[in-house]
Short mmCIF file of C-alpha atoms in Angstrom, two decimals:
data_model
loop_
_atom_site.label_atom_id
_atom_site.label_comp_id
_atom_site.label_asym_id
_atom_site.label_seq_id
_atom_site.Cartn_x
_atom_site.Cartn_y
_atom_site.Cartn_z
CA UNK A 33 79.80 22.38 -56.53
CA UNK A 34 82.36 24.59 -57.03
CA UNK A 35 83.72 22.64 -61.15
CA UNK A 36 80.39 23.15 -61.76
CA UNK A 37 79.61 26.74 -60.87
CA UNK A 38 83.34 27.93 -62.40
CA UNK A 39 81.29 26.84 -65.61
CA UNK A 40 78.29 29.36 -65.55
CA UNK A 41 77.94 32.44 -67.55
CA UNK A 42 80.76 34.95 -67.04
CA UNK A 43 78.97 38.98 -65.61
CA UNK A 44 78.07 40.66 -69.07
CA UNK A 45 76.23 43.87 -69.55
CA UNK A 46 73.15 43.17 -71.87
CA UNK A 47 72.89 46.86 -73.19
CA UNK A 48 68.98 46.36 -72.31
CA UNK A 49 66.85 46.65 -69.33
CA UNK A 50 64.12 43.97 -69.37
CA UNK A 51 60.44 44.88 -70.07
CA UNK A 52 56.85 43.86 -70.75
CA UNK A 53 58.02 43.68 -74.05
CA UNK A 54 61.32 42.90 -73.86
CA UNK A 55 61.81 39.94 -71.64
CA UNK A 56 64.86 39.42 -70.18
CA UNK A 57 65.55 35.31 -69.88
CA UNK A 58 67.67 35.15 -67.01
CA UNK A 59 68.91 32.35 -64.04
CA UNK A 60 64.94 31.58 -63.33
CA UNK A 61 63.36 32.39 -66.05
CA UNK A 62 62.41 34.75 -68.17
CA UNK A 63 61.99 38.87 -66.53
CA UNK A 64 59.36 40.63 -67.80
CA UNK A 65 59.49 44.58 -65.85
CA UNK A 66 56.40 46.74 -65.32
CA UNK A 67 56.00 50.72 -65.55
CA UNK A 68 53.80 51.79 -63.62
CA UNK A 69 51.94 55.52 -64.25
CA UNK A 70 53.03 57.22 -61.57
CA UNK A 71 54.32 54.81 -59.19
CA UNK A 72 50.74 54.46 -58.68
CA UNK A 73 48.68 51.13 -58.62
CA UNK A 74 45.23 50.51 -58.19
CA UNK A 75 44.66 46.79 -55.39
CA UNK A 76 42.99 44.97 -57.56
CA UNK A 77 45.48 45.62 -60.08
CA UNK A 78 48.19 44.59 -58.20
CA UNK A 79 46.19 41.36 -57.58
CA UNK A 80 45.28 40.29 -60.64
CA UNK A 81 49.95 41.07 -61.12
CA UNK A 82 49.64 38.37 -58.69
CA UNK A 83 47.58 35.86 -60.17
CA UNK A 84 49.32 36.44 -63.41
CA UNK A 85 52.25 35.38 -61.11
CA UNK A 86 52.03 32.85 -59.39
CA UNK A 87 50.16 31.41 -62.66
CA UNK A 88 52.87 32.06 -64.96
CA UNK A 89 55.74 32.58 -63.24
CA UNK A 90 57.78 31.02 -59.80
CA UNK A 91 55.37 33.26 -57.60
CA UNK A 92 58.13 35.83 -57.38
CA UNK A 93 58.15 39.10 -57.70
CA UNK A 94 61.06 41.82 -57.19
CA UNK A 95 60.93 45.85 -56.25
CA UNK A 96 63.73 47.70 -58.30
CA UNK A 97 65.20 50.90 -57.27
CA UNK A 98 63.03 53.11 -60.14
CA UNK A 99 60.17 52.00 -58.57
CA UNK A 100 58.92 49.21 -60.79
CA UNK A 101 57.62 45.31 -60.21
CA UNK A 102 59.35 42.94 -61.29
CA UNK A 103 57.30 39.45 -62.18
CA UNK A 104 59.82 36.48 -61.72
CA UNK A 105 60.35 33.15 -63.30
CA UNK A 106 57.69 33.48 -66.78
CA UNK A 107 57.75 30.22 -69.19
CA UNK A 108 58.23 31.02 -72.64
CA UNK A 109 54.81 29.51 -72.99
CA UNK A 110 53.15 32.24 -70.38
CA UNK A 111 54.58 35.27 -71.22
CA UNK A 112 51.67 35.74 -74.32
CA UNK A 113 48.66 35.44 -72.22
CA UNK A 114 50.77 37.84 -69.29
CA UNK A 115 51.26 40.51 -71.44
CA UNK A 116 47.76 40.33 -73.00
CA UNK A 117 46.21 40.92 -69.42
CA UNK A 118 48.71 43.92 -68.27
CA UNK A 119 47.42 45.06 -71.68
CA UNK A 120 44.06 45.45 -70.29
CA UNK A 121 44.98 46.86 -67.65
CA UNK A 122 47.57 50.32 -69.28
CA UNK A 123 51.43 48.45 -68.73
CA UNK A 124 51.88 47.47 -71.98
CA UNK A 125 53.49 50.49 -74.38
CA UNK A 126 52.42 50.31 -78.29
CA UNK A 127 55.88 48.41 -78.69
CA UNK A 128 59.41 47.63 -77.12
CA UNK A 129 61.42 50.46 -77.94
CA UNK A 130 58.17 53.32 -76.74
CA UNK A 131 57.85 51.06 -73.38
CA UNK A 132 61.40 50.88 -73.19
CA UNK A 133 62.44 54.75 -72.30
CA UNK A 134 59.12 55.15 -69.58
CA UNK A 135 61.86 54.56 -67.20
CA UNK A 136 59.42 57.99 -65.64
CA UNK A 137 60.14 57.83 -61.28
CA UNK A 138 57.62 59.39 -59.49
CA UNK A 139 57.35 60.65 -55.94
CA UNK A 140 55.61 57.75 -54.25
CA UNK A 141 53.62 60.04 -51.46
CA UNK A 142 52.35 62.12 -54.38
CA UNK A 143 48.94 63.27 -53.18
CA UNK A 144 49.15 61.89 -49.73
CA UNK A 145 51.41 64.43 -48.22
CA UNK A 146 50.44 67.88 -47.37
CA UNK A 147 54.23 68.70 -47.10
CA UNK A 148 54.32 67.61 -50.96
CA UNK A 149 53.39 68.80 -54.02
CA UNK A 150 50.79 66.51 -55.89
CA UNK A 151 53.24 65.56 -58.89
CA UNK A 152 51.53 62.85 -60.58
CA UNK A 153 49.61 64.79 -63.75
CA UNK A 154 53.29 65.94 -64.71
CA UNK A 155 54.68 62.24 -64.11
CA UNK A 156 51.66 60.77 -65.89
CA UNK A 157 51.97 63.65 -68.89
CA UNK A 158 55.83 63.34 -69.84
CA UNK A 159 54.93 59.69 -69.53
CA UNK A 160 52.41 60.22 -72.16
CA UNK A 161 54.91 61.72 -74.21
CA UNK A 162 57.87 59.54 -73.82
CA UNK A 163 55.54 56.66 -74.90
CA UNK A 164 54.55 59.08 -78.23
CA UNK A 165 58.34 60.57 -79.14
CA UNK A 166 59.52 58.31 -81.52
CA UNK A 167 62.96 59.98 -81.69
CA UNK A 168 63.25 59.63 -78.10
CA UNK A 169 63.32 55.61 -78.07
CA UNK A 170 67.24 56.12 -79.53
CA UNK A 171 68.08 56.97 -75.46
CA UNK A 172 69.96 54.28 -73.66
CA UNK A 173 68.32 52.18 -72.43
CA UNK A 174 68.99 53.03 -68.57
CA UNK A 175 68.37 56.60 -68.67
CA UNK A 176 66.27 58.33 -66.77
CA UNK A 177 63.35 60.55 -65.75
CA UNK A 178 62.27 62.27 -62.32
CA UNK A 179 58.98 64.57 -60.33
CA UNK A 180 59.75 64.91 -57.47
CA UNK A 181 57.43 66.84 -55.34
CA UNK A 182 58.91 66.79 -52.31
CA UNK A 183 57.86 65.96 -48.88
CA UNK A 184 57.88 63.30 -46.95
CA UNK A 185 58.80 60.94 -49.76
CA UNK A 186 61.91 63.04 -51.47
CA UNK A 187 63.13 62.32 -54.50
CA UNK A 188 66.76 64.63 -53.72
CA UNK A 189 68.41 61.41 -53.09
CA UNK A 190 67.86 59.18 -55.91
CA UNK A 191 70.20 59.96 -59.04
CA UNK A 192 68.99 60.37 -62.89
CA UNK A 193 69.94 61.61 -65.95
CA UNK A 194 67.80 64.34 -66.42
CA UNK A 195 65.63 66.10 -62.85
CA UNK A 196 62.18 68.04 -62.40
CA UNK A 197 62.57 69.19 -58.66
CA UNK A 198 58.42 70.73 -57.07
CA UNK A 199 59.26 74.40 -55.61
CA UNK A 200 55.28 75.09 -55.93
CA UNK A 201 52.72 73.67 -57.47
CA UNK A 202 53.94 75.10 -60.21
CA UNK A 203 57.50 75.71 -61.30
CA UNK A 204 59.90 73.02 -61.28
CA UNK A 205 63.78 73.02 -60.75
CA UNK A 206 64.79 71.39 -63.89
CA UNK A 207 68.32 69.73 -63.34
CA UNK A 208 71.06 67.05 -64.92
CA UNK A 209 72.91 64.25 -63.86
CA UNK A 210 72.68 63.01 -60.40
CA UNK A 211 70.98 63.19 -56.76
CA UNK A 212 69.31 66.93 -56.42
CA UNK A 213 72.53 67.61 -54.66
CA UNK A 214 75.31 66.70 -57.23
CA UNK A 215 73.27 67.13 -60.61
CA UNK A 216 73.81 70.61 -62.24
CA UNK A 217 71.13 72.78 -62.45
CA UNK A 218 69.48 74.72 -65.55
CA UNK A 219 66.81 76.92 -64.05
CA UNK A 220 63.05 76.42 -63.53
CA UNK A 221 59.91 75.54 -65.53
CA UNK A 222 56.28 75.11 -64.85
CA UNK A 223 55.13 72.55 -64.79
CA UNK A 224 52.64 72.52 -67.69
CA UNK A 225 55.99 72.33 -70.23
CA UNK A 226 57.59 69.69 -68.29
CA UNK A 227 56.80 67.17 -70.92
CA UNK A 228 58.53 70.17 -73.80
CA UNK A 229 61.52 70.53 -71.37
CA UNK A 230 61.85 66.56 -71.35
CA UNK A 231 62.02 65.94 -75.03
CA UNK A 232 64.28 68.30 -75.34
CA UNK A 233 66.81 67.52 -73.39
CA UNK A 234 66.25 63.84 -74.79
CA UNK A 235 67.09 65.70 -78.23
CA UNK A 236 69.99 67.90 -76.43
CA UNK A 237 71.54 64.54 -75.59
CA UNK A 238 71.59 62.48 -78.17
CA UNK A 239 72.88 64.49 -80.52
CA UNK A 240 75.39 65.97 -78.46
CA UNK A 241 76.86 63.04 -77.38
CA UNK A 242 77.31 61.80 -80.78
CA UNK A 243 79.76 64.73 -80.59
CA UNK A 244 81.84 62.86 -78.53
CA UNK A 245 84.44 60.40 -79.92
CA UNK A 246 83.15 57.58 -76.79
CA UNK A 247 79.66 58.92 -76.62
CA UNK A 248 78.63 58.39 -72.70
CA UNK A 249 75.38 56.41 -71.94
CA UNK A 250 74.06 58.43 -69.14
CA UNK A 251 73.61 62.28 -68.65
CA UNK A 252 76.27 62.67 -65.82
CA UNK A 253 79.06 61.91 -68.09
CA UNK A 254 77.76 64.22 -70.81
CA UNK A 255 77.43 67.40 -68.88
CA UNK A 256 81.24 66.38 -66.66
CA UNK A 257 82.42 66.94 -70.54
CA UNK A 258 80.58 69.57 -71.98
CA UNK A 259 78.67 71.72 -69.19
CA UNK A 260 74.76 72.85 -69.46
CA UNK A 261 75.19 75.69 -71.28
CA UNK A 262 74.60 73.22 -74.97
CA UNK A 263 71.67 72.17 -73.44
CA UNK A 264 70.51 75.38 -72.14
CA UNK A 265 70.78 76.67 -76.22
CA UNK A 266 68.84 74.09 -77.77
CA UNK A 267 65.68 74.60 -75.61
CA UNK A 268 62.99 75.70 -77.72
CA UNK A 269 60.98 76.19 -74.66
CA UNK A 270 61.71 79.36 -72.00
CA UNK A 271 62.45 78.55 -68.67
CA UNK A 272 63.69 80.40 -65.92
CA UNK A 273 66.83 81.94 -64.69
CA UNK A 274 67.26 80.01 -60.27
CA UNK A 275 66.97 83.31 -58.66
CA UNK A 276 70.70 84.17 -56.40
CA UNK A 277 69.86 82.92 -53.02
CA UNK A 278 68.38 79.59 -54.66
CA UNK A 279 70.08 76.32 -53.01
CA UNK A 280 70.46 73.68 -55.07
CA UNK A 281 69.20 71.58 -51.83
CA UNK A 282 66.52 72.71 -51.34
CA UNK A 283 63.11 70.98 -51.96
CA UNK A 284 59.51 71.17 -51.57
CA UNK A 285 58.08 71.06 -48.07
CA UNK A 286 55.08 72.96 -48.78
CA UNK A 287 54.51 77.31 -48.64
CA UNK A 288 51.95 76.76 -45.28
CA UNK A 289 55.15 75.34 -43.66
CA UNK A 290 57.81 77.61 -45.20
CA UNK A 291 55.47 80.18 -43.81
CA UNK A 292 55.10 78.79 -40.56
CA UNK A 293 59.15 78.83 -40.03
CA UNK A 294 59.07 82.36 -41.09
CA UNK A 295 56.87 83.41 -38.16
CA UNK A 296 58.06 81.28 -36.12
CA UNK A 297 61.62 82.29 -36.08
CA UNK A 298 62.52 78.12 -35.83
CA UNK A 299 64.26 76.65 -38.19
CA UNK A 300 62.72 73.37 -39.43
CA UNK A 301 64.89 70.78 -40.14
CA UNK A 302 64.72 68.55 -43.18
CA UNK A 303 67.11 66.14 -43.64
CA UNK A 304 66.79 63.12 -42.28
CA UNK A 305 62.35 63.45 -42.04
CA UNK A 306 61.49 61.63 -44.26
CA UNK A 307 59.73 58.43 -45.32
CA UNK A 308 62.21 55.85 -45.05
CA UNK A 309 63.69 57.09 -41.70
CA UNK A 310 60.64 56.92 -39.39
CA UNK A 311 58.66 54.29 -40.60
CA UNK A 312 57.48 52.30 -37.88
CA UNK A 313 58.00 55.16 -35.41
CA UNK A 314 55.84 56.25 -32.75
CA UNK A 315 55.49 58.79 -33.64
CA UNK A 316 53.05 60.55 -36.53
CA UNK A 317 55.04 61.51 -39.92
CA UNK A 318 56.80 64.63 -39.36
CA UNK A 319 55.39 66.69 -37.00
CA UNK A 320 56.59 69.44 -36.56
CA UNK A 321 56.03 71.14 -40.48
CA UNK A 322 52.74 69.77 -39.23
CA UNK A 323 49.44 72.47 -37.98
CA UNK A 324 47.74 70.76 -34.63
CA UNK A 325 44.31 69.79 -36.78
CA UNK A 326 47.17 68.01 -39.21
CA UNK A 327 48.46 65.44 -37.10
CA UNK A 328 47.08 62.72 -37.28
CA UNK A 329 47.59 62.34 -40.43
CA UNK A 330 49.03 59.52 -42.59
CA UNK A 331 50.11 58.68 -46.12
CA UNK A 332 50.00 54.74 -45.89
CA UNK A 333 51.48 52.05 -44.06
CA UNK A 334 55.12 51.58 -45.23
CA UNK A 335 55.22 48.09 -45.90
CA UNK A 336 59.86 46.78 -47.01
CA UNK A 337 61.06 42.92 -47.94
CA UNK A 338 64.13 42.59 -47.70
CA UNK A 339 66.10 43.03 -51.15
CA UNK A 340 62.77 44.02 -52.04
CA UNK A 341 61.45 40.27 -52.79
CA UNK A 342 58.40 39.51 -51.98
CA UNK A 343 56.13 36.76 -52.76
CA UNK A 344 53.04 36.85 -54.89
CA UNK A 345 50.57 35.57 -52.71
CA UNK A 346 52.32 38.24 -50.71
CA UNK A 347 51.18 40.84 -52.47
CA UNK A 348 48.08 39.96 -53.08
CA UNK A 349 47.62 39.53 -49.38
CA UNK A 350 48.55 43.13 -49.22
CA UNK A 351 46.63 44.32 -51.78
CA UNK A 352 42.97 42.83 -49.81
CA UNK A 353 43.93 45.36 -47.22
CA UNK A 354 44.49 49.00 -48.95
CA UNK A 355 42.88 50.86 -51.77
CA UNK A 356 46.21 51.16 -54.07
CA UNK A 357 50.15 50.52 -53.59
CA UNK A 358 52.65 52.80 -53.96
CA UNK A 359 55.51 51.63 -55.49
CA UNK A 360 58.98 52.61 -54.03
CA UNK A 361 62.67 53.14 -55.40
CA UNK A 362 63.82 52.26 -51.74
CA UNK A 363 61.86 48.21 -51.84
CA UNK A 364 58.95 48.62 -50.11
CA UNK A 365 55.67 49.62 -50.07
CA UNK A 366 53.47 51.93 -48.88
CA UNK A 367 49.59 50.96 -48.24
CA UNK A 368 47.38 53.85 -49.26
CA UNK A 369 43.97 53.58 -46.60
CA UNK A 370 45.45 50.84 -45.11
CA UNK A 371 42.65 48.32 -42.79
CA UNK A 372 42.87 48.05 -38.73
CA UNK A 373 44.55 44.63 -40.66
CA UNK A 374 47.28 45.67 -42.45
CA UNK A 375 50.17 45.80 -40.02
CA UNK A 376 49.33 42.13 -39.32
CA UNK A 377 49.25 40.90 -42.77
CA UNK A 378 52.30 41.89 -43.06
CA UNK A 379 53.38 40.70 -40.55
CA UNK A 380 52.43 37.09 -41.37
CA UNK A 381 54.44 37.73 -44.32
CA UNK A 382 57.14 38.59 -43.58
CA UNK A 383 57.16 42.83 -43.88
CA UNK A 384 60.25 45.30 -42.71
CA UNK A 385 57.90 47.02 -40.43
CA UNK A 386 60.40 49.74 -38.97
CA UNK A 387 63.54 51.75 -40.38
CA UNK A 388 65.14 50.12 -37.47
CA UNK A 389 65.15 46.59 -39.11
CA UNK A 390 68.98 45.83 -39.93
CA UNK A 391 68.15 44.68 -42.82
CA UNK A 392 67.37 47.65 -44.84
CA UNK A 393 71.04 47.92 -43.95
CA UNK A 394 71.54 44.92 -46.75
CA UNK A 395 71.54 44.65 -50.57
CA UNK A 396 71.97 41.31 -52.62
CA UNK A 397 71.62 40.62 -56.12
CA UNK A 398 69.96 37.08 -57.34
CA UNK A 399 72.29 35.57 -57.23
CA UNK A 400 72.29 31.34 -57.61
CA UNK A 401 68.59 31.09 -57.53
CA UNK A 402 68.20 33.77 -59.98
CA UNK A 403 71.14 34.53 -61.80
CA UNK A 404 73.04 32.67 -64.78
CA UNK A 405 75.88 34.36 -63.64
CA UNK A 406 75.35 34.05 -60.09
CA UNK A 407 77.49 31.41 -57.74
CA UNK A 408 76.38 31.55 -54.29
CA UNK A 409 73.07 31.92 -53.12
CA UNK A 410 73.52 36.01 -51.84
CA UNK A 411 70.18 36.36 -50.19
CA UNK A 412 70.63 33.52 -48.15
CA UNK A 413 74.51 35.09 -47.07
CA UNK A 414 72.89 38.92 -46.24
CA UNK A 415 70.58 37.24 -43.85
CA UNK A 416 72.81 35.67 -42.02
CA UNK A 417 74.61 38.72 -42.30
CA UNK A 418 72.29 40.56 -39.99
CA UNK A 419 72.04 37.55 -37.78
CA UNK A 420 75.72 37.62 -36.51
CA UNK A 421 77.59 41.70 -37.57
CA UNK A 422 74.70 43.59 -35.48
CA UNK A 423 76.65 45.79 -34.11
CA UNK A 424 78.70 46.50 -37.58
CA UNK A 425 74.87 47.16 -38.89
CA UNK A 426 74.32 49.32 -35.79
CA UNK A 427 77.32 51.91 -37.69
CA UNK A 428 77.11 51.36 -41.77
CA UNK A 429 75.32 52.36 -44.29
CA UNK A 430 75.25 49.07 -46.41
CA UNK A 431 76.24 46.42 -46.81
CA UNK A 432 76.03 44.64 -50.26
CA UNK A 433 76.39 41.02 -51.47
CA UNK A 434 76.85 40.54 -55.53
CA UNK A 435 76.59 38.21 -57.33
CA UNK A 436 79.33 38.99 -59.86
CA UNK A 437 81.64 42.18 -60.18
CA UNK A 438 79.56 43.76 -61.65
CA UNK A 439 77.17 44.64 -59.19
CA UNK A 440 73.21 44.26 -60.41
CA UNK A 441 71.93 45.46 -57.02
CA UNK A 442 74.29 48.03 -56.34
CA UNK A 443 77.49 49.43 -58.83
CA UNK A 444 78.49 51.73 -56.65
CA UNK A 445 80.86 51.84 -53.72
CA UNK A 446 79.91 49.97 -50.25
CA UNK A 447 80.40 50.15 -46.58
CA UNK A 448 81.35 46.85 -47.32
CA UNK A 449 81.22 44.76 -49.86
CA UNK A 450 81.06 40.78 -51.08
CA UNK A 451 81.74 39.86 -54.68
CA UNK A 452 81.06 36.13 -55.39
CA UNK A 453 83.40 34.99 -57.07
CA UNK A 454 83.69 30.54 -58.32
CA UNK A 455 81.26 30.05 -55.41
CA UNK A 456 83.68 32.12 -53.01
CA UNK A 457 83.53 35.32 -52.02
CA UNK A 458 86.13 38.55 -51.87
CA UNK A 459 85.56 40.97 -48.73
CA UNK A 460 86.23 44.42 -49.64
CA UNK A 461 85.52 47.84 -47.55
CA UNK A 462 84.32 51.50 -48.94
CA UNK A 463 84.41 49.51 -52.23
CA UNK A 464 82.51 48.66 -55.31
CA UNK A 465 82.20 44.71 -56.75
CA UNK A 466 85.52 43.59 -57.97
CA UNK A 467 87.58 46.43 -56.68
CA UNK A 468 90.86 45.23 -54.77
CA UNK A 469 89.86 43.13 -51.30
CA UNK A 470 90.59 42.76 -48.03
CA UNK A 471 89.83 39.24 -47.40
CA UNK A 472 89.65 37.52 -51.11
CA UNK A 473 88.43 33.14 -51.73
CA UNK A 474 86.18 32.71 -48.55
CA UNK A 475 83.91 30.23 -48.27
CA UNK A 476 80.58 32.16 -47.69
CA UNK A 477 80.70 31.07 -44.21
CA UNK A 478 84.17 32.39 -43.68
CA UNK A 479 82.89 35.40 -45.60
CA UNK A 480 79.98 36.08 -42.85
CA UNK A 481 82.34 35.56 -39.99
CA UNK A 482 85.05 37.91 -41.59
CA UNK A 483 82.21 41.05 -41.76
CA UNK A 484 81.08 39.87 -38.47
CA UNK A 485 85.00 40.10 -37.55
CA UNK A 486 85.31 43.82 -38.43
CA UNK A 487 85.41 46.16 -35.63
CA UNK A 488 84.74 49.87 -36.55
CA UNK A 489 87.87 51.25 -36.23
CA UNK A 490 89.52 48.58 -39.04
CA UNK A 491 86.64 49.56 -41.14
CA UNK A 492 87.43 53.32 -40.60
CA UNK A 493 90.21 53.03 -41.04
CA UNK A 494 89.99 51.08 -44.24
#
């Protein structure tokens, strides 16, 4: 078996991202990424996509960390019918280039959370502009945009190239390259100017990167090299300077919440009050931020899945117990207006229904079952770690099982990282895939035992 696995493809950068018009051939067939504007998927569309995945694919759906649906295992003969059906639903652009640039992440609770700003119209307008502006089609494949309305489903910790974070319904903070805390702020723009500012920044990125000896592919790299002033000088749409006392980590909750905080003199804690930190708990969403008459308001039912993988049958079943599905960047779905039996339906389908579930600490790529590079069953390894390494998982943020050194599921560092190599694993701590390991060349069983045996002291000292 090891000899067979060692002949598989070597890790490689494909230099592109999958789409409906640019299906990517992987280990289990073709992968089609469906970009849903503002991440809001009507229930009837979800059912139709599930039908397509069952008929023409292998019956599996992935939720990407960019808030997209990915239909797996589509046959070459099935690409045409799937594309036609998705086009009829409005999810197919004019061509592959205009599709590829539409990497817009939108707050999944927009329009549902009274403590956030409904930024869906802004996100949809930006989506259309990106598809129409042919100059922007030259942007690198992974170049991304983010429109955050704050509140319970904020995107403060999501990293992207260009951020628009709402301060209220009419103003957005514009910043470049990273999470809200990391990104370099430019200033404030009006909601109606977001698309124009985005277009100008995309064009500026293309021009400015071309002047570099080694053109960066992401905004953070270019900002690190030249700063933000060259971007500001190229903006034809004016942006306002940030107020002197503006805190970079501030994001919109609501003017009502700010007013209640000021009137009571009580400091409202925002950090830690996030959809994925509280779902499935006994308390209603952000009870301290809502007035008494709103305390029973719920934005919907969160259903997560190990590694963001679910079956088409599960997607169809979930669509039958809600009116709309919001696709989150956290490998979870938000069911809007769920029926009384929505939780039972999700539980029967193996969904994760509580933020305390240890499987949420695990990240894994498709591995040998879905990638022509993978040599191990990464999902099976990760689930075994969930069963055997509970005490460790309770103390860390993430354990990453990577099918190769490329680290598609999580290119950055994790508390514990297992990197597969010819059917074996290297185990490292506080490391990225491919970094120097603590233990090398372990069988899957031995790697699981190694992770389970890590003490907190050993881990902390690494």
